[in-house]
PDB file of C-alpha atoms and ligand atoms in Angstrom:
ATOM      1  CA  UNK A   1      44.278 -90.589 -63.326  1.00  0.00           C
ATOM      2  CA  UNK A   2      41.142 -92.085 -61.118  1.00  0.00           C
ATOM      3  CA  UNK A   3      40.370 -90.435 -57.758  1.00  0.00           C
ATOM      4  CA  UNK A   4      39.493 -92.915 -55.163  1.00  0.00           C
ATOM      5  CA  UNK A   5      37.529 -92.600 -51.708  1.00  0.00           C
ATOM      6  CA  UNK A   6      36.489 -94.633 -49.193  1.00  0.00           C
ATOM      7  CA  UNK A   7      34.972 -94.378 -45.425  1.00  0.00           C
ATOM      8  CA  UNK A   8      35.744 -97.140 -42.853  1.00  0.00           C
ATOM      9  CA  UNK A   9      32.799 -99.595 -44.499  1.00  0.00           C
ATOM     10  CA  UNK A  10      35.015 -99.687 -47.478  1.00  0.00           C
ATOM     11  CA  UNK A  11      38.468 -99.015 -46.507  1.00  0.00           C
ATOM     12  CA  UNK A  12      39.481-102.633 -46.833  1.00  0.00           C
ATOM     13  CA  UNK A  13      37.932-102.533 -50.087  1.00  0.00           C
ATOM     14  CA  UNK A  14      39.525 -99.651 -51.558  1.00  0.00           C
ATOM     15  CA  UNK A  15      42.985-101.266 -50.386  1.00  0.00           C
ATOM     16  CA  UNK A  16      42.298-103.957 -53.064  1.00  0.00           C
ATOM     17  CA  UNK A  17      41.303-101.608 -55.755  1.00  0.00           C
ATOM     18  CA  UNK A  18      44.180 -99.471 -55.453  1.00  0.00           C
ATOM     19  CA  UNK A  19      46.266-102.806 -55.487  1.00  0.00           C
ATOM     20  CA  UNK A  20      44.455-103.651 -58.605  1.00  0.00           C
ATOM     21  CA  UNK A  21      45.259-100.407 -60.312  1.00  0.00           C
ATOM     22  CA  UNK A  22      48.777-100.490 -59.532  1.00  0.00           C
ATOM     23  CA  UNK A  23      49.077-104.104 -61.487  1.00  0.00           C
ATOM     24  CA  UNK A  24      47.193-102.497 -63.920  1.00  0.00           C
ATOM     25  CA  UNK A  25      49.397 -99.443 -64.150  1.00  0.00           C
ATOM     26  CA  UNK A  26      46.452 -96.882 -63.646  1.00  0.00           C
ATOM     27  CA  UNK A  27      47.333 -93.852 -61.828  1.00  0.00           C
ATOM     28  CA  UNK A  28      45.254 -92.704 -58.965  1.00  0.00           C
ATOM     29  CA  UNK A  29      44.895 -90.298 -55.687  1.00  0.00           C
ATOM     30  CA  UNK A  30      43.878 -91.894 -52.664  1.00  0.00           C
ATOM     31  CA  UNK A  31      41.307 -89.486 -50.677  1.00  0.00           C
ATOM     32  CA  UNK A  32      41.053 -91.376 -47.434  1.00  0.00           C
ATOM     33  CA  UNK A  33      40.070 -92.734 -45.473  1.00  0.00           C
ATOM     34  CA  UNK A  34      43.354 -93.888 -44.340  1.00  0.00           C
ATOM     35  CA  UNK A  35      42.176 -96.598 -41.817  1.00  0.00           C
ATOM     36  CA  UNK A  36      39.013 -98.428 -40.249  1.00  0.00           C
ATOM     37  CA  UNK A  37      38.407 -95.737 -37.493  1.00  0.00           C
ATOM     38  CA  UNK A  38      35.124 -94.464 -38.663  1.00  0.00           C
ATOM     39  CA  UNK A  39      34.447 -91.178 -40.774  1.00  0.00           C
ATOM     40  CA  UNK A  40      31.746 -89.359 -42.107  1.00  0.00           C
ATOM     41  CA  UNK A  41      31.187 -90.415 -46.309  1.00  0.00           C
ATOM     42  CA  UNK A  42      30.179 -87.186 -47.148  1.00  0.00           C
ATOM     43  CA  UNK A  43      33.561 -85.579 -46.319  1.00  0.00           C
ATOM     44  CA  UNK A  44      35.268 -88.065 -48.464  1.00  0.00           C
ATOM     45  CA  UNK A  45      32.433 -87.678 -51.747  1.00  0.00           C
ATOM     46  CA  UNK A  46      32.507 -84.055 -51.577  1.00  0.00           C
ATOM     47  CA  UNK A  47      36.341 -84.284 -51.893  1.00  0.00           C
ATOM     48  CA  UNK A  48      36.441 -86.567 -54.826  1.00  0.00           C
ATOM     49  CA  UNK A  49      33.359 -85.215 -56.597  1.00  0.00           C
ATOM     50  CA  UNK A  50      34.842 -81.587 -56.572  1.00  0.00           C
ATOM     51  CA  UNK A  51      38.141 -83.015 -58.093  1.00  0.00           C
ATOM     52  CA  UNK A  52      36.287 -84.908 -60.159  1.00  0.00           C
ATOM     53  CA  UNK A  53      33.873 -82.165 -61.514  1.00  0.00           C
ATOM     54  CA  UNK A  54      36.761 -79.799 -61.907  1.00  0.00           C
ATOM     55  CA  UNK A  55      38.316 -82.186 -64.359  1.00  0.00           C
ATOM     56  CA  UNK A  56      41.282 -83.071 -62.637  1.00  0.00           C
ATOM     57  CA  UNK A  57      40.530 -86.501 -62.575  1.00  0.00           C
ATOM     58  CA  UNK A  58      38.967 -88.755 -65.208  1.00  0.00           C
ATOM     59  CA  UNK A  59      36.886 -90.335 -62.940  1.00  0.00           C
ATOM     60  CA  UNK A  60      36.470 -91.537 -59.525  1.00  0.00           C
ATOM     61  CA  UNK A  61      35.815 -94.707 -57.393  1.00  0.00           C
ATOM     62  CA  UNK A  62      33.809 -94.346 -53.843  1.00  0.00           C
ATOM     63  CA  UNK A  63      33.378 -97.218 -51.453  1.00  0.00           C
ATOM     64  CA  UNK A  64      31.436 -97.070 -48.247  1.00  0.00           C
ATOM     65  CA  UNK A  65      29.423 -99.797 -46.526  1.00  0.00           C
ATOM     66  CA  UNK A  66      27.063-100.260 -48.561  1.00  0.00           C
ATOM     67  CA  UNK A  67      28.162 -97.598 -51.662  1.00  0.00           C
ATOM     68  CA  UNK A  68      24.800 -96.099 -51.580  1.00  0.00           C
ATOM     69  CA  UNK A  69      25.760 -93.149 -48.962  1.00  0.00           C
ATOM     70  CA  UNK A  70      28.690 -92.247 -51.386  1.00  0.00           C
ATOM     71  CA  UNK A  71      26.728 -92.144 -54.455  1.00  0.00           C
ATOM     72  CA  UNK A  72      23.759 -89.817 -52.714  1.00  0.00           C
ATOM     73  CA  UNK A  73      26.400 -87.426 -51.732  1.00  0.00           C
ATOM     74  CA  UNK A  74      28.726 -87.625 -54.696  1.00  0.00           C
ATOM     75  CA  UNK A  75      25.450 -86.734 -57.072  1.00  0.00           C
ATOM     76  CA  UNK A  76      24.890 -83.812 -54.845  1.00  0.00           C
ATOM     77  CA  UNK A  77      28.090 -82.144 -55.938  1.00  0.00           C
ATOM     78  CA  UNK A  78      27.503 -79.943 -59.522  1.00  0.00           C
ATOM     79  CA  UNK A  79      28.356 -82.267 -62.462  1.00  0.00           C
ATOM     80  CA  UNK A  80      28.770 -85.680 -61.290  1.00  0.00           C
ATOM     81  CA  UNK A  81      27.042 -88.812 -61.820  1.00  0.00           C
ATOM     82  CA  UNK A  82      27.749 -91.447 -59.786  1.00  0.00           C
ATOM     83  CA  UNK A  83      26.364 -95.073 -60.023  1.00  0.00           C
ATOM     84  CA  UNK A  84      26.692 -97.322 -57.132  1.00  0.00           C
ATOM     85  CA  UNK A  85      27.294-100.686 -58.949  1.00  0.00           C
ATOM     86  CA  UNK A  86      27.443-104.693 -57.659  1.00  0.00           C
ATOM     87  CA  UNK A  87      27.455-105.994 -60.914  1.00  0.00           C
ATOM     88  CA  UNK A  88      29.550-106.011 -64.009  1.00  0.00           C
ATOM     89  CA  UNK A  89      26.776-105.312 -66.230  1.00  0.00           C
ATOM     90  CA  UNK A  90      25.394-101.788 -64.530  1.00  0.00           C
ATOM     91  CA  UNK A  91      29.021-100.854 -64.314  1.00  0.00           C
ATOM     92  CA  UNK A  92      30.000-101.206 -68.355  1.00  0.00           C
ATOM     93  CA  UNK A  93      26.252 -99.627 -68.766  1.00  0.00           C
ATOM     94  CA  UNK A  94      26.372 -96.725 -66.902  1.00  0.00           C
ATOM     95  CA  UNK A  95      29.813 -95.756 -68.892  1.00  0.00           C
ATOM     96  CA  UNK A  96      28.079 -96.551 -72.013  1.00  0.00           C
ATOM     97  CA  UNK A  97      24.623 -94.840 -71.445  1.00  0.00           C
ATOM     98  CA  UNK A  98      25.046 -92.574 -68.747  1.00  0.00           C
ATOM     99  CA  UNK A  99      28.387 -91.325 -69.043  1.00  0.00           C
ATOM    100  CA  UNK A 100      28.892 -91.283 -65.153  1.00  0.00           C
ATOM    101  CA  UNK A 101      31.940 -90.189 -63.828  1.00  0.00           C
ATOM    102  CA  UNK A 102      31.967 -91.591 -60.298  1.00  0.00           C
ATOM    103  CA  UNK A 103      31.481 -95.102 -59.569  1.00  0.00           C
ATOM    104  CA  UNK A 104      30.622 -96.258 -56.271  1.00  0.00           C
ATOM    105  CA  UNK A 105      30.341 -99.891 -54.707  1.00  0.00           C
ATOM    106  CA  UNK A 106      29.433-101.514 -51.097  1.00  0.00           C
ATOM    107  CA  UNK A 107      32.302-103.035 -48.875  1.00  0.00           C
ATOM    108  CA  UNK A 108      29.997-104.487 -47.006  1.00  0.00           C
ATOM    109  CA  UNK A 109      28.035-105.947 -50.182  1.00  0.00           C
ATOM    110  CA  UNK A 110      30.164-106.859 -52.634  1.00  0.00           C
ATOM    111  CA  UNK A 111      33.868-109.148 -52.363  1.00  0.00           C
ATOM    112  CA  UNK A 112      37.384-107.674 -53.702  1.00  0.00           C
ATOM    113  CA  UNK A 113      36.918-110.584 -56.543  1.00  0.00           C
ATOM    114  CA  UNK A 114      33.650-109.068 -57.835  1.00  0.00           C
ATOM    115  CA  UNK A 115      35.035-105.481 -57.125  1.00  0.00           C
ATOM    116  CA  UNK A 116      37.848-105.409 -59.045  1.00  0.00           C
ATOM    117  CA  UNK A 117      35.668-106.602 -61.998  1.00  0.00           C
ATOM    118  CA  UNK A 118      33.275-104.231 -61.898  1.00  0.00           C
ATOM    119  CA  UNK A 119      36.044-101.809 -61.763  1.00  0.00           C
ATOM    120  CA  UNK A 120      37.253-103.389 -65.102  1.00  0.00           C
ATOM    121  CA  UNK A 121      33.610-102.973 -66.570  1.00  0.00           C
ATOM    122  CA  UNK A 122      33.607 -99.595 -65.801  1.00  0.00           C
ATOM    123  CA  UNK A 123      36.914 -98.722 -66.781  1.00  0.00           C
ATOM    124  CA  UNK A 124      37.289-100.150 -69.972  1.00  0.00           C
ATOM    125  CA  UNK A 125      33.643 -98.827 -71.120  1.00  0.00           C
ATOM    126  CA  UNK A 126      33.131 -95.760 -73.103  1.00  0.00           C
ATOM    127  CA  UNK A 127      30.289 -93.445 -73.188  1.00  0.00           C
ATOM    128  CA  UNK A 128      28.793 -93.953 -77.024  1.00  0.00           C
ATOM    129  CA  UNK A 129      26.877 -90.976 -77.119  1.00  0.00           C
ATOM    130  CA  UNK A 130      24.171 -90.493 -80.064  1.00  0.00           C
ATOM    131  CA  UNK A 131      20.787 -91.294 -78.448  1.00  0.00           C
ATOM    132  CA  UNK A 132      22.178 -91.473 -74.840  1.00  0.00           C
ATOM    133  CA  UNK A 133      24.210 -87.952 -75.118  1.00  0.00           C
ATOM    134  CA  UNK A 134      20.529 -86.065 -75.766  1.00  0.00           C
ATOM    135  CA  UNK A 135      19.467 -88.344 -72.103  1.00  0.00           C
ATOM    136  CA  UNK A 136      22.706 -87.342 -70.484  1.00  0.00           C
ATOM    137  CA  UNK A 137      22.250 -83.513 -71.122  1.00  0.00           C
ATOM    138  CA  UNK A 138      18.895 -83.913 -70.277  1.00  0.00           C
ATOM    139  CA  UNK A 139      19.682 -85.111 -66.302  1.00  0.00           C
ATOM    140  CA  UNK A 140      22.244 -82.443 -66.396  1.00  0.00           C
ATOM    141  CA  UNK A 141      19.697 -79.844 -67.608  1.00  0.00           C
ATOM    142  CA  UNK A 142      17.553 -80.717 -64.029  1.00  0.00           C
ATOM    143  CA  UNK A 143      20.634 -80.169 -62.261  1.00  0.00           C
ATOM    144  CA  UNK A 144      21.060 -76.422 -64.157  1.00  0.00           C
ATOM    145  CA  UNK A 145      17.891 -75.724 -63.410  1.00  0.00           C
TER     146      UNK A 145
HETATM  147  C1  RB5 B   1      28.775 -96.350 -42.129  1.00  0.00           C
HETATM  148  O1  RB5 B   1      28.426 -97.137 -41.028  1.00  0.00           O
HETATM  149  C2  RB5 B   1      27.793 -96.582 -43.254  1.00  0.00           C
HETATM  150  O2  RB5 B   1      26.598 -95.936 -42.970  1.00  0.00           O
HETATM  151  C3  RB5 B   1      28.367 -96.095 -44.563  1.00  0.00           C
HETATM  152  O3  RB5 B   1      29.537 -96.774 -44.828  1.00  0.00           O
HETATM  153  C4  RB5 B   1      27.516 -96.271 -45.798  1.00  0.00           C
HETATM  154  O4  RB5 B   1      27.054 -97.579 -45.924  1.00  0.00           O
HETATM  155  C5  RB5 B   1      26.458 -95.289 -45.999  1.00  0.00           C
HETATM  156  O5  RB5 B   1      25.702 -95.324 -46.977  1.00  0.00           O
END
């Protein structure tokens, strides 16, 4: 189950993403925004990164205008790391080296083509531990302390 988030810079976007997920049979909760009127990102990250962190989710998708806004706040909130991502190469390495749980993109930057890949790269990654574990715990020990 994926929890999903968007402000009115990547609304549109997340419509296509949750589109995609449904053809792909991948359960998700939509966070809102529920239109283009505008709203404040943080509102929306601090949702999904709490539900996230809790581990009610297995991970979450955050879209504003330019996915950078979403990521800053989402990393604010105790035990996420979020990766804003235009490419299909960051996303599958982030799962694979940095184990984030929150992945973030730019409706104003990126196309619902490119999107929905990098949502594939992400998804269908997996964290392979060993040598990037020891790094992982090791941003996670600066947020501890
Ligand atoms: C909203 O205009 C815009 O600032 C927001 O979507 C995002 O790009 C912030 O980082």
């Amino acid at each position: 189950m994926i929890a999903i988030g968007a402000d009115h810079g990547g609304f549109e976007l997340k419509e296509a993403v949750k589109k995609h997920l449904e053809e792909r049979k991948i359960e998700y909760k939509d966070f809102g925004t529920y239109s283009g009127e505008a709203v404040d990102y943080p509102v929306i990250a601090k949702s999904v990164g709490e539900a996230v962190a809790k581990g009610e989710f297995e991970c979450g998708i955050l879209v504003c205008g330019t996915g950078i806004g979403m990521s800053i706040a989402a990393n604010k909130v105790k035990g996420i790391r979020a990766a804003c991502c235009s490419d299909t190469f960051s996303a599958r390495f982030t799962k694979m080296h940095n184990n984030t749980n929150i992945l973030c993109f730019g409706g104003r930057v990126i196309g619902a083509g490119l999107a929905i890949d990098v949502v594939d790269a992400y998804l269908d990654a997996s964290f392979e531990g060993g040598r990037h574990e020891k790094r992982v715990n090791m941003i996670m020990e600066i947020e501890n302390n």
